Short mmCIF file of C-alpha atoms in Angstrom, two decimals:
data_model
loop_
_atom_site.label_atom_id
_atom_site.label_comp_id
_atom_site.label_asym_id
_atom_site.label_seq_id
_atom_site.Cartn_x
_atom_site.Cartn_y
_atom_site.Cartn_z
CA GLN A 15 -6.53 13.09 11.81
CA SER A 16 -5.98 16.55 11.55
CA ALA A 17 -2.89 18.44 10.36
CA LEU A 18 -0.35 19.20 12.82
CA THR A 19 0.36 23.00 11.81
CA GLN A 20 3.60 23.70 10.59
CA PRO A 21 5.32 27.55 10.31
CA ALA A 22 5.73 27.22 7.10
CA SER A 23 8.92 28.97 6.59
CA VAL A 24 11.26 29.48 8.99
CA SER A 25 15.21 31.83 8.95
CA GLY A 26 18.49 32.06 10.64
CA SER A 27 22.12 33.35 10.34
CA PRO A 28 25.64 30.55 10.82
CA GLY A 29 25.63 29.91 14.46
CA GLN A 30 22.14 31.42 15.77
CA SER A 31 19.68 29.22 17.22
CA ILE A 32 16.20 28.58 15.49
CA THR A 33 13.60 26.84 17.33
CA LEU A 34 10.45 25.71 14.83
CA THR A 35 7.52 24.24 16.44
CA CYS A 36 4.74 21.75 15.98
CA THR A 37 1.56 21.64 17.39
CA GLY A 38 -0.96 19.70 16.77
CA ALA A 39 -4.02 18.75 19.63
CA SER A 40 -4.73 16.49 22.57
CA SER A 41 -5.17 13.45 21.06
CA ASP A 42 -1.96 12.85 19.12
CA VAL A 43 0.59 15.56 20.14
CA GLY A 44 -0.48 15.84 23.54
CA ARG A 45 -1.16 12.14 24.75
CA TYR A 46 2.03 10.67 23.35
CA ASN A 47 5.27 11.02 23.63
CA LEU A 48 5.52 9.95 20.37
CA VAL A 49 6.57 12.84 18.64
CA SER A 50 9.84 12.55 15.82
CA TRP A 51 11.10 14.85 13.38
CA TYR A 52 12.52 15.11 10.32
CA GLN A 53 15.21 16.37 7.95
CA GLN A 54 14.59 16.34 3.87
CA HIS A 55 17.08 17.92 1.65
CA PRO A 56 15.74 18.45 -2.13
CA GLY A 57 15.33 15.44 -3.85
CA LYS A 58 15.85 12.75 -0.85
CA ALA A 59 14.23 11.08 1.45
CA PRO A 60 14.23 12.53 4.79
CA LYS A 61 15.90 11.39 8.55
CA LEU A 62 15.46 11.19 10.52
CA MET A 63 16.06 13.90 13.18
CA ILE A 64 15.23 12.78 16.88
CA TYR A 65 12.36 10.60 18.33
CA GLU A 66 10.21 10.45 20.51
CA VAL A 67 10.47 13.66 21.32
CA THR A 68 14.05 13.88 22.85
CA LYS A 69 15.43 11.29 21.65
CA ARG A 70 18.75 11.56 18.75
CA PRO A 71 19.05 9.06 16.43
CA SER A 72 23.09 7.66 16.08
CA GLY A 73 25.42 10.12 14.29
CA VAL A 74 22.98 12.37 14.06
CA SER A 75 24.86 16.08 15.59
CA ASN A 76 24.13 17.56 19.38
CA ARG A 77 22.94 20.42 17.36
CA PHE A 78 19.47 19.18 17.14
CA SER A 79 17.55 19.21 20.46
CA GLY A 80 13.36 17.89 21.22
CA SER A 81 11.04 19.23 23.23
CA LYS A 82 7.03 19.18 23.82
CA SER A 83 4.92 21.73 25.52
CA GLY A 84 1.37 20.97 25.98
CA ASN A 85 0.19 20.08 21.95
CA THR A 86 3.43 21.98 20.86
CA ALA A 87 6.90 19.83 20.60
CA SER A 88 9.58 21.59 18.99
CA LEU A 89 13.21 21.31 17.04
CA THR A 90 15.34 24.08 18.30
CA ILE A 91 19.00 24.18 16.05
CA SER A 92 21.45 25.87 18.01
CA GLY A 93 24.79 26.61 15.72
CA LEU A 94 23.10 26.79 12.60
CA GLN A 95 26.11 25.55 9.15
CA ALA A 96 25.55 26.33 5.77
CA GLU A 97 23.77 21.73 5.83
CA ASP A 98 21.15 22.87 8.22
CA GLU A 99 19.33 24.43 5.16
CA ALA A 100 16.21 22.04 4.49
CA ASP A 101 13.30 21.15 5.07
CA TYR A 102 11.59 20.25 9.10
CA TYR A 103 8.79 18.17 9.46
CA CYS A 104 7.60 16.78 12.31
CA SER A 105 5.45 13.73 13.04
CA SER A 106 3.24 11.62 15.70
CA TYR A 107 1.84 8.40 16.96
CA ALA A 108 -1.95 8.80 16.69
CA GLY A 109 -3.37 5.77 17.81
CA SER A 110 -4.09 3.73 14.69
CA TRP A 111 -2.62 6.43 12.55
CA ARG A 112 0.26 8.81 12.16
CA VAL A 113 0.11 12.42 11.78
CA PHE A 114 2.64 14.68 9.88
CA GLY A 115 2.64 18.01 10.25
CA GLY A 116 2.94 20.37 6.69
CA GLY A 117 7.17 20.85 6.67
CA THR A 118 9.02 24.46 7.01
CA LYS A 119 11.85 25.29 5.24
CA LEU A 120 14.43 26.29 6.69
CA THR A 121 16.55 29.25 5.13
CA VAL A 122 19.94 29.87 5.72
CA LEU A 123 21.18 33.18 5.50
CA GLN B 12 22.59 -2.58 6.38
CA VAL B 13 18.96 -1.90 5.85
CA GLN B 14 17.76 -0.81 3.27
CA LEU B 15 14.49 -0.77 1.49
CA VAL B 16 14.41 -0.85 -1.84
CA GLN B 17 11.55 0.36 -4.38
CA SER B 18 9.49 -0.55 -7.55
CA GLY B 19 10.23 1.81 -10.91
CA ALA B 20 8.49 5.45 -11.54
CA GLU B 21 5.20 4.64 -13.09
CA VAL B 22 3.40 6.71 -15.63
CA LYS B 23 -0.52 6.52 -15.67
CA ARG B 24 -3.78 8.37 -17.20
CA PRO B 25 -6.39 9.17 -14.39
CA GLY B 26 -8.67 6.46 -13.88
CA ALA B 27 -7.21 3.72 -13.75
CA SER B 28 -4.28 2.16 -10.50
CA VAL B 29 -1.30 1.94 -9.98
CA LYS B 30 1.41 -1.18 -8.13
CA VAL B 31 4.23 0.24 -5.58
CA SER B 32 6.19 -2.20 -3.71
CA CYS B 33 9.15 -2.38 -1.25
CA LYS B 34 12.00 -4.42 -0.54
CA PRO B 35 13.09 -5.15 2.23
CA SER B 36 16.67 -6.67 3.26
CA GLY B 37 18.42 -6.50 6.18
CA TYR B 38 16.75 -7.53 8.68
CA THR B 39 13.70 -10.35 9.53
CA PHE B 40 11.95 -8.86 6.95
CA THR B 41 8.76 -10.05 9.99
CA ASP B 42 10.20 -8.01 12.32
CA TYR B 43 8.65 -4.71 11.50
CA TYR B 44 5.05 -3.08 10.45
CA MET B 45 6.07 -1.21 7.17
CA HIS B 46 4.85 2.25 6.70
CA TRP B 47 3.66 4.55 3.47
CA LEU B 48 3.62 7.53 2.33
CA ARG B 49 3.79 10.20 -0.05
CA GLN B 50 4.61 13.37 -1.31
CA ALA B 51 3.14 15.91 -3.97
CA PRO B 52 5.48 17.92 -5.89
CA GLY B 53 6.16 21.47 -3.26
CA GLN B 54 3.63 19.31 -0.60
CA GLY B 55 4.85 17.78 2.38
CA LEU B 56 4.68 14.34 3.53
CA GLU B 57 1.12 12.58 4.07
CA TRP B 58 0.19 9.44 6.01
CA MET B 59 -1.03 6.95 3.45
CA GLY B 60 -1.20 3.74 6.47
CA TRP B 61 0.99 1.00 7.82
CA ILE B 62 0.44 -2.85 7.33
CA SER B 63 1.11 -5.96 10.44
CA PRO B 64 4.21 -8.53 8.05
CA ASN B 65 3.12 -11.29 10.03
CA THR B 66 -1.09 -10.89 10.25
CA GLY B 67 -1.48 -8.56 6.65
CA GLY B 68 -3.98 -6.51 8.64
CA THR B 69 -3.66 -2.50 8.22
CA SER B 70 -4.34 0.53 8.57
CA TYR B 71 -5.28 3.11 6.08
CA ALA B 72 -6.12 7.51 6.97
CA GLN B 73 -9.59 8.44 6.45
CA LYS B 74 -8.69 9.65 3.15
CA PHE B 75 -7.49 7.24 1.05
CA GLN B 76 -10.17 4.33 2.55
CA GLY B 77 -12.09 2.79 -0.02
CA ARG B 78 -9.15 3.84 -2.31
CA VAL B 79 -5.65 2.27 -1.66
CA THR B 80 -4.67 -1.77 -0.52
CA MET B 81 -1.38 -2.34 1.32
CA THR B 82 -0.09 -6.51 1.22
CA ARG B 83 2.61 -8.77 2.13
CA ASP B 84 3.69 -11.07 0.54
CA THR B 85 6.52 -13.81 2.86
CA SER B 86 7.35 -15.87 0.05
CA ILE B 87 9.99 -13.40 -1.46
CA SER B 88 9.94 -10.63 1.29
CA THR B 89 7.51 -7.62 -0.49
CA PHE B 90 5.18 -5.20 0.78
CA SER B 91 3.27 -3.39 -2.22
CA MET B 92 0.84 -0.52 -2.26
CA GLU B 93 -1.95 -0.56 -4.10
CA LEU B 94 -4.14 2.91 -5.03
CA THR B 95 -6.59 2.88 -7.61
CA ARG B 96 -9.16 5.10 -8.83
CA LEU B 97 -5.99 7.78 -9.80
CA THR B 98 -6.37 11.87 -10.02
CA ASN B 99 -3.89 14.08 -11.50
CA ASP B 100 -4.22 14.64 -7.44
CA ASP B 101 -2.05 11.53 -7.04
CA THR B 102 0.86 12.24 -8.94
CA ALA B 103 3.29 12.51 -5.98
CA THR B 104 6.72 10.17 -4.43
CA TYR B 105 5.06 7.02 -3.07
CA TYR B 106 7.25 6.41 0.03
CA CYS B 107 7.06 2.59 1.87
CA ALA B 108 9.34 4.04 5.92
CA ARG B 109 10.57 1.18 8.50
CA GLU B 110 8.61 1.65 12.03
CA GLU B 111 10.52 2.18 14.76
CA GLY B 112 9.03 1.00 18.16
CA SER B 113 5.79 3.20 17.87
CA SER B 114 5.73 6.05 16.20
CA TRP B 115 9.40 7.20 13.65
CA TYR B 116 11.25 5.99 10.51
CA ALA B 117 15.05 5.25 10.60
CA TYR B 118 15.26 3.20 6.91
CA TRP B 119 13.30 4.43 4.02
CA GLY B 120 12.41 4.19 0.50
CA GLN B 121 14.80 5.46 -2.08
CA GLY B 122 10.93 6.77 -3.87
CA THR B 123 8.83 6.20 -6.30
CA LEU B 124 7.31 8.75 -8.33
CA VAL B 125 3.94 7.81 -9.81
CA THR B 126 2.99 10.84 -13.20
CA VAL B 127 -1.06 10.87 -13.56
CA SER B 128 -1.05 12.13 -16.77
CA SER B 129 -4.16 12.80 -19.79
#
């Protein structure tokens, strides 16, 4: 049950596109198309942004998109906005367990 | 609308136990598994385990095996998570989250801050 690996921080300018990565193993990210992404603002509960690698819940901006290649999943945010500044966490199904990444702090410059 | 309402903040001494509750509304209690996660101050999300609302069956993260017990009371439609032998490292906000499909969480409780301090 090792945690998924995410870069600690990423930054970008308004209007730019950025990609956050999430690296797991062949037993979780690589085996299942069950990766989800969460956005968390300070003091708030996490918010679901992407599920099943590429699907976007109703109400989430289409500026957010997900993908996966091998053991690495990615979240791309296009047209970066100030309100996107937050912590982002990836998660994967791993059989009886679930695993999370350590989170990436996104700073909008 | 779906809501998960958790019990209030707790302050505990090292070595004590804490029990956090989570009461869902807006859907049929037995339709969805409930998961528990926690987040230490300034740290990331950590998955603790899940419970089936139908059978009461559970699965816990290895890190918490032997210290955590997740239960449900169908008569009052409430889930609970008890953590024993608390240490300072257990200071965190504890969340319940309803699992959709097989792996994602669209609904979260508001979080319960548990502070362990002597």
